mmCIF file of C-alpha atoms in Angstrom:
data_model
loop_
_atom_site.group_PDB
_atom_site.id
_atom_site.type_symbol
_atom_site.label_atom_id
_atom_site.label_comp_id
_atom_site.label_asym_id
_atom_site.label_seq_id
_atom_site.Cartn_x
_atom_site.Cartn_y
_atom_site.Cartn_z
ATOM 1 C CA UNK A 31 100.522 4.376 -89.021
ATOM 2 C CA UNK A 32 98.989 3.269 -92.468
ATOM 3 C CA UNK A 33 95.735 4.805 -91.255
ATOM 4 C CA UNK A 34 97.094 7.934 -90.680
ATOM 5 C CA UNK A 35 99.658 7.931 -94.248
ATOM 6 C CA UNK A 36 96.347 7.319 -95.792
ATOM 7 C CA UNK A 37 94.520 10.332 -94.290
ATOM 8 C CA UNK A 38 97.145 12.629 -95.466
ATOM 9 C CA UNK A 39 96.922 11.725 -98.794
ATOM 10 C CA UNK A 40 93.603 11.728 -99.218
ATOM 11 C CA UNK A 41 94.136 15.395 -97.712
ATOM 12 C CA UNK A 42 96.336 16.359 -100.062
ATOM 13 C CA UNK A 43 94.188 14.520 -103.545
ATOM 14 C CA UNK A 44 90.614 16.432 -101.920
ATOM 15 C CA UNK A 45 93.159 19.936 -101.352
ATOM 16 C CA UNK A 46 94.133 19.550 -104.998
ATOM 17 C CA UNK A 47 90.879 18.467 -106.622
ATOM 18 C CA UNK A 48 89.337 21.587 -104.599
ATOM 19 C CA UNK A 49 92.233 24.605 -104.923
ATOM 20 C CA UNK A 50 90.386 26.053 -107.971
ATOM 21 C CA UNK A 51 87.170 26.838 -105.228
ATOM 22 C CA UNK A 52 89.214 29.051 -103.744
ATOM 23 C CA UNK A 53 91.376 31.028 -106.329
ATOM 24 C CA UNK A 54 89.331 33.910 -106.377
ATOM 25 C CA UNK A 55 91.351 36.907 -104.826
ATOM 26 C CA UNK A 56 89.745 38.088 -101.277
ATOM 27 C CA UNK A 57 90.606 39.928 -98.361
ATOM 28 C CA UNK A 58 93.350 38.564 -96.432
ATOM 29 C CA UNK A 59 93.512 38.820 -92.617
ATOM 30 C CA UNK A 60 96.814 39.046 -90.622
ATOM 31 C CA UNK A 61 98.899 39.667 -93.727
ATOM 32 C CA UNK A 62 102.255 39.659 -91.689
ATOM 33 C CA UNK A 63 101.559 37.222 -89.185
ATOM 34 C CA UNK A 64 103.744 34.258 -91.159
ATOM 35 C CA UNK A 65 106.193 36.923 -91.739
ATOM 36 C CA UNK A 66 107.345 36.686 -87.837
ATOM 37 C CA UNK A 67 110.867 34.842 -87.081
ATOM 38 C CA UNK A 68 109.802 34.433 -83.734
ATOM 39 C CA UNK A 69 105.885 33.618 -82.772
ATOM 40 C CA UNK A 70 103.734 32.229 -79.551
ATOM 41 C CA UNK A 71 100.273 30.527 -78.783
ATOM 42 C CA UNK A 72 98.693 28.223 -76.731
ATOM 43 C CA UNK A 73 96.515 25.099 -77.615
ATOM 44 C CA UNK A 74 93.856 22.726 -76.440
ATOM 45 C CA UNK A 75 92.486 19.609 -77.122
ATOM 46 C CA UNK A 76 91.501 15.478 -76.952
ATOM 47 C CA UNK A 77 93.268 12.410 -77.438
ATOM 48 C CA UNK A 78 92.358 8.874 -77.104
ATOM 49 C CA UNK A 79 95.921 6.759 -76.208
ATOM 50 C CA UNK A 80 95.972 2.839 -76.171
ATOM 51 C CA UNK A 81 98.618 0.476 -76.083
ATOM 52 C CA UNK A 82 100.591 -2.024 -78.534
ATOM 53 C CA UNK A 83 101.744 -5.194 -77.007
ATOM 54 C CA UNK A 84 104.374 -7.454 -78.142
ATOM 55 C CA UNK A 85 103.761 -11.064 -76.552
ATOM 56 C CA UNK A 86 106.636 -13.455 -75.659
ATOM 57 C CA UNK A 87 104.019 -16.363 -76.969
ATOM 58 C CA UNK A 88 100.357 -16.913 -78.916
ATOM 59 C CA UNK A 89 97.820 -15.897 -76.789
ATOM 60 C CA UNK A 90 94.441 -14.270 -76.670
ATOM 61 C CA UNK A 91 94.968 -10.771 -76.982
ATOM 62 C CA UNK A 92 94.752 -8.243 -73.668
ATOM 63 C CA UNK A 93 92.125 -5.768 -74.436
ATOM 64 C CA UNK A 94 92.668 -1.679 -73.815
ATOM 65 C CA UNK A 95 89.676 0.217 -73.031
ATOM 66 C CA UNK A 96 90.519 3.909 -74.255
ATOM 67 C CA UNK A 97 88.828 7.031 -73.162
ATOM 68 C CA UNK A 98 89.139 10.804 -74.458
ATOM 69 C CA UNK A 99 90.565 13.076 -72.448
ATOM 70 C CA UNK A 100 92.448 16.374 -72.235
ATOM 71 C CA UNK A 101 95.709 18.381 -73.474
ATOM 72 C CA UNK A 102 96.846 22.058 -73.027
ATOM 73 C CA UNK A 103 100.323 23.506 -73.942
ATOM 74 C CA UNK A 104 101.915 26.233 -75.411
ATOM 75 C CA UNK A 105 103.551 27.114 -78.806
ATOM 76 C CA UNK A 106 106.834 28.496 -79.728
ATOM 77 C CA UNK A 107 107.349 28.769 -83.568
ATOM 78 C CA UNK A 108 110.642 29.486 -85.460
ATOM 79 C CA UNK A 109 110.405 30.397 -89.481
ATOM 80 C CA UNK A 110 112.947 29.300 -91.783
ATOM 81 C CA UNK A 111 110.916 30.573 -94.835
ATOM 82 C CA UNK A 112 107.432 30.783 -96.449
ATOM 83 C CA UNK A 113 106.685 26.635 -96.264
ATOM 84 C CA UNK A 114 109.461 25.669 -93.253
ATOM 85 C CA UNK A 115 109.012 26.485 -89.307
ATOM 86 C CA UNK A 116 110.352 24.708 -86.050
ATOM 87 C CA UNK A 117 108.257 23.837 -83.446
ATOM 88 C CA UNK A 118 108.200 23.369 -79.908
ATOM 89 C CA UNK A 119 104.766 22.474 -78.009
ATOM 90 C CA UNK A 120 105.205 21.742 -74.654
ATOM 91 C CA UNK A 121 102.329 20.613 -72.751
ATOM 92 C CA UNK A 122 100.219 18.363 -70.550
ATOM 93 C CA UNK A 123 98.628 15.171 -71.929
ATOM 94 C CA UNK A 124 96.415 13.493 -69.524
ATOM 95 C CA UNK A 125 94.977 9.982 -70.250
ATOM 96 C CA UNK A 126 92.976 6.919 -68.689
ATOM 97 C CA UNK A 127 93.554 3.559 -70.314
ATOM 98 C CA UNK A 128 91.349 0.388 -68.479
ATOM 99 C CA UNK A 129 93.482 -3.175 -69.554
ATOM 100 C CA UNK A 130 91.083 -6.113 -69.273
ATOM 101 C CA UNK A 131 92.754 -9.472 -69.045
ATOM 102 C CA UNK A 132 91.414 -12.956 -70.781
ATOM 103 C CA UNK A 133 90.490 -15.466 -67.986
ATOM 104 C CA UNK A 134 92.957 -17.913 -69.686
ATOM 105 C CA UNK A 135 96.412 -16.021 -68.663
ATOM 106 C CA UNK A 136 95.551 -17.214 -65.148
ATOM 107 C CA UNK A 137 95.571 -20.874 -65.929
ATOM 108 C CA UNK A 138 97.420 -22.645 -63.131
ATOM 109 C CA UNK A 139 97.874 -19.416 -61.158
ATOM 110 C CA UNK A 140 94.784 -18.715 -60.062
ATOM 111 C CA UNK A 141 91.790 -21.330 -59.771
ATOM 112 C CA UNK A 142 88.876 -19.703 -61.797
ATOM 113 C CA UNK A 143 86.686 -20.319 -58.340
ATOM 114 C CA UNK A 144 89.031 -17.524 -56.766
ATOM 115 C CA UNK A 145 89.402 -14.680 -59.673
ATOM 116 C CA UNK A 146 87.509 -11.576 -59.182
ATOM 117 C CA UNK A 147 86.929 -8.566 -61.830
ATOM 118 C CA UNK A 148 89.887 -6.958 -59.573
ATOM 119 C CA UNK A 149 92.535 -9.760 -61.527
ATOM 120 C CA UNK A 150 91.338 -8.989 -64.695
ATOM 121 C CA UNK A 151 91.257 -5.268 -64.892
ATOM 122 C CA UNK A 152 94.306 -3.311 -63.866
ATOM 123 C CA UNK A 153 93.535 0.883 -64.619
ATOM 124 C CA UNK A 154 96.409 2.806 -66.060
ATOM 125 C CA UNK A 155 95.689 6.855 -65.421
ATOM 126 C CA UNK A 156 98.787 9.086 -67.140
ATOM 127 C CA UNK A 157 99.410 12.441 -66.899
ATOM 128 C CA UNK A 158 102.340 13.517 -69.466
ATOM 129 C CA UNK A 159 104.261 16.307 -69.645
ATOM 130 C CA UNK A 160 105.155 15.815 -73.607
ATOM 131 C CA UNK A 161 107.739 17.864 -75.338
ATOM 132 C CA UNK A 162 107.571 17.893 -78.900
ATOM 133 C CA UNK A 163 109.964 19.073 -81.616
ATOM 134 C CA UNK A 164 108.353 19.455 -84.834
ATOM 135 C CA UNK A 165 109.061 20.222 -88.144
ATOM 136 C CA UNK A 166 106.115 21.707 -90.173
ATOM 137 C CA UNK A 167 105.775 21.859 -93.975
ATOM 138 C CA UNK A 168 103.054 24.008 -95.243
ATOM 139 C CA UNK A 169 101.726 24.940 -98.997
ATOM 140 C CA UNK A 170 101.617 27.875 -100.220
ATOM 141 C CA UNK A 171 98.376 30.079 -98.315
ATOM 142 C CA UNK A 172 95.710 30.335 -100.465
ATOM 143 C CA UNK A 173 93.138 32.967 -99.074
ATOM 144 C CA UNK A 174 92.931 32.929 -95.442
ATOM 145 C CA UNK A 175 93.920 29.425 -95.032
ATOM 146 C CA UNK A 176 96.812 27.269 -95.088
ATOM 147 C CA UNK A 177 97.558 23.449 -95.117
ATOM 148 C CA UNK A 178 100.554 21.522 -93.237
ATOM 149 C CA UNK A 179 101.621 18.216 -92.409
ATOM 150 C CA UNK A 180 104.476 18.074 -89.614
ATOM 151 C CA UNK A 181 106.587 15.242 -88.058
ATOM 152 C CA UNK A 182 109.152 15.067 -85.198
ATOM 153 C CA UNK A 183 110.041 13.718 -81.913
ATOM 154 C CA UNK A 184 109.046 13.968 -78.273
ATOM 155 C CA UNK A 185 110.018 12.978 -75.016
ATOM 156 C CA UNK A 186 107.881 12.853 -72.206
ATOM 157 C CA UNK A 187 107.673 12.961 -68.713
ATOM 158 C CA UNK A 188 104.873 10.403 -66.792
ATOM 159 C CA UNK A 189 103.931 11.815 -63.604
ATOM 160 C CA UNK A 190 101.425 9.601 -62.606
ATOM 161 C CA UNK A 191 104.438 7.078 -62.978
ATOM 162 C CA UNK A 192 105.295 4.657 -60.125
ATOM 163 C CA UNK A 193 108.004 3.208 -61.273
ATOM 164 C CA UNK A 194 109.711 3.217 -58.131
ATOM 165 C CA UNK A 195 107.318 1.537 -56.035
ATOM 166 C CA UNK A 196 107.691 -1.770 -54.478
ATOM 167 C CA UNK A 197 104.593 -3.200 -54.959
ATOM 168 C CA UNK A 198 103.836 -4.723 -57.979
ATOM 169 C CA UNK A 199 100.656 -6.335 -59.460
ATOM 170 C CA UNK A 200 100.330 -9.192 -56.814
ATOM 171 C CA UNK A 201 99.766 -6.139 -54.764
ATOM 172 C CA UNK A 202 97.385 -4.294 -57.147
ATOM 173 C CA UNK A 203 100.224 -1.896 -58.530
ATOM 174 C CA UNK A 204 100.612 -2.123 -62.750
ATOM 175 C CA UNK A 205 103.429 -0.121 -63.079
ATOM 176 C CA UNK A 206 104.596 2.098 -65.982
ATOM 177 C CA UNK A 207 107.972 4.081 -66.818
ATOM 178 C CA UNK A 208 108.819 7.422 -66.069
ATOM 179 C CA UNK A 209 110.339 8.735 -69.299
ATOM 180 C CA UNK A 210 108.984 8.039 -72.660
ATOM 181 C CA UNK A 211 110.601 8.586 -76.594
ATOM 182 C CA UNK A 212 107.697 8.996 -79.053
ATOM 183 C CA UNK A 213 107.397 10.303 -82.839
ATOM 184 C CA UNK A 214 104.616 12.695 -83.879
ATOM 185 C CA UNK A 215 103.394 13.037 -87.316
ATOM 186 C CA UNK A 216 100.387 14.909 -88.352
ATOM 187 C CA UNK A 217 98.634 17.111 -90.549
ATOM 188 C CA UNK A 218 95.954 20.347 -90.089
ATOM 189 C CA UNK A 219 95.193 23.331 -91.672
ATOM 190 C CA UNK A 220 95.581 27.401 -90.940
ATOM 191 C CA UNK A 221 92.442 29.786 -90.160
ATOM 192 C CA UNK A 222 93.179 32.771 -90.759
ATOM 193 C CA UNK A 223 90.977 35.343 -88.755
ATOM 194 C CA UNK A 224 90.530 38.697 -88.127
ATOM 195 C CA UNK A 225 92.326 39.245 -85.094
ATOM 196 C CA UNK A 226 94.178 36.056 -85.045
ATOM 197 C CA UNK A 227 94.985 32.875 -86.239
ATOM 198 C CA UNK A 228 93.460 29.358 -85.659
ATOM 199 C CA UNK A 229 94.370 26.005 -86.562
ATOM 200 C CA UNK A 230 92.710 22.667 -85.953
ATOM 201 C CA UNK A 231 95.229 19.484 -86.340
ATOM 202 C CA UNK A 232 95.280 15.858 -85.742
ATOM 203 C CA UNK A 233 98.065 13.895 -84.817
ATOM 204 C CA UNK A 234 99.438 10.374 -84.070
ATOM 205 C CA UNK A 235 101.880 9.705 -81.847
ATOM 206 C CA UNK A 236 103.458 6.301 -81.558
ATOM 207 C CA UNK A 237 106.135 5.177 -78.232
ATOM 208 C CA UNK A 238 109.384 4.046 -78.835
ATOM 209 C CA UNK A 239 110.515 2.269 -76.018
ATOM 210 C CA UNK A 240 108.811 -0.197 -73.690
ATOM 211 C CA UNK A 241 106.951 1.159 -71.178
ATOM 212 C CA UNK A 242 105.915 -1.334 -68.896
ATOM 213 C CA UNK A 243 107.824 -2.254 -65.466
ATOM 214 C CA UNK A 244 107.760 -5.936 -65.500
ATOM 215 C CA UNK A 245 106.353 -8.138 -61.598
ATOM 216 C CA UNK A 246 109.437 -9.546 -59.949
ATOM 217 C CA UNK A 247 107.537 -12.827 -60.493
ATOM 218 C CA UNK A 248 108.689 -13.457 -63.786
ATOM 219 C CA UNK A 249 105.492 -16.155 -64.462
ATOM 220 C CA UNK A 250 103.051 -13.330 -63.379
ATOM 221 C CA UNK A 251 99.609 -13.294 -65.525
ATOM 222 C CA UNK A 252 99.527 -9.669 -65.644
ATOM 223 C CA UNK A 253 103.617 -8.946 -67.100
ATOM 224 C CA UNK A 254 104.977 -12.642 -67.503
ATOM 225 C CA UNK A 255 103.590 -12.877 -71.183
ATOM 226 C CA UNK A 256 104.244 -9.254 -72.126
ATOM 227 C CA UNK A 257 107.532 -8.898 -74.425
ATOM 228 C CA UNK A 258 107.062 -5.112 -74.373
ATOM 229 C CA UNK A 259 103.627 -2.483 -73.746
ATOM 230 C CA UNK A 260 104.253 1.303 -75.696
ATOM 231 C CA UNK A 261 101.726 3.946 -75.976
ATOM 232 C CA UNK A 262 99.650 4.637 -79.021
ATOM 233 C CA UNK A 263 96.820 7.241 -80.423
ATOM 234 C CA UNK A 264 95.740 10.251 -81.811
ATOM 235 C CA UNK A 265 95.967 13.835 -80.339
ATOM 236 C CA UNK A 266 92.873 16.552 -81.994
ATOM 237 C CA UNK A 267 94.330 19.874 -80.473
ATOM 238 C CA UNK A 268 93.115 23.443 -81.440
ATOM 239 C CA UNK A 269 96.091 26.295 -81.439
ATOM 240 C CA UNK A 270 95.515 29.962 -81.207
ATOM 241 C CA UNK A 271 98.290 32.066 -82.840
#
């Protein structure tokens, strides 16, 4: 969260220290487009998602492996006026996380002689459908382009989830929650183009409620330790208007 505060600022200090490069009156494209009440588009992009645990005691650390992957969704925009719009983005958000496990949280469960790399990595694969509702600030457009920051909630909707199943991780099942609270907060900047509008933005989105569906064995190495397991990371998505 700090990290990202401090990106926006620094935003902000290099879009003020720079504004007088781009003064200079030109030709703008898609005069009226801001002027809609009512707009559309579609975007695509990355993320990389890990996860912040809470532990019930001092222990070594359980390690998330994160990968990049892939989000699509659409855009419905609502103006208030010249700096204010609602938005709603739902989409798909589909993510791979790898936990690796310390040898030591198996201490008296499972004799070293009998772990296998199977114990000490469980794979978590996600496939979200998130549903954002944003508020976006924006300056005033200078030229053809236009800075924002927005922030806002989502819920989501896990349907690689199996919460419901019987089988927990004694049985080679890490299980996750179905439905997940998060808060966005981001910043990017409108491109605006001959024939339409594109904008490049970065965002991080942080869980608020546990996600993790605890082993009925309540001294299991892979949940017994765990006081609560919520999503993390950054979302790069590029929106066509």
């Amino acid at each position: 969260m700090k990290k990202i505060i401090s990106l926006i600022t620094l935003f902000f200090i290099y879009q003020a220290s720079t504004a007088q490069l781009f003064t200079r009156e030109k030709v703008q494209n898609n005069q009226s487009m801001d002027k809609q009440t009512l707009s559309w588009g579609y975007y695509l992009g990355t993320n990389s998602l890990d996860y912040k645990f809470d532990y019930n005691s001092d222990v070594e650390n359980i390690q998330t492996e994160k990968t990049f992957s892939f989000n699509v969704g659409l855009v419905g925009d609502v103006r208030i006026n010249d700096y204010i719009n609602i938005r709603l983005e739902p989409g798909l958000v589909i993510s791979a996380r790898n936990l690796m496990y310390p040898v030591s949280y198996f201490d008296g469960i499972i004799p070293p002689e009998e772990l296998n790399d199977s114990d000490l990595l469980r794979e978590v694969r996600s496939t979200y459908v998130y549903i954002p509702l944003l508020l976006r600030f924006s300056t005033q457009r200078i030229n053809n382009f236009k800075p924002f920051v927005t922030f806002g909630l989502a819920t989501s909707l896990n349907l690689s989830s199996n919460e419901k199943n019987p089988e927990d991780n004694s049985g080679g099942e890490f299980r996750t929650t179905k439905n997940t609270l998060f808060y966005d907060i981001g910043f990017g900047i409108d491109f605006y183009l001959y024939w339409f509008k594109f904008t490049p933005s970065i965002r991080g989105v942080f869980a608020l409620s546990d996600e993790i569906i605890k082993d009925a064995d309540p001294n299991s190495p892979w949940t017994g330790n765990i006081s609560s397991m919520k999503t993390r990371g950054i979302f790069i998505n590029f929106t066509f208007r």
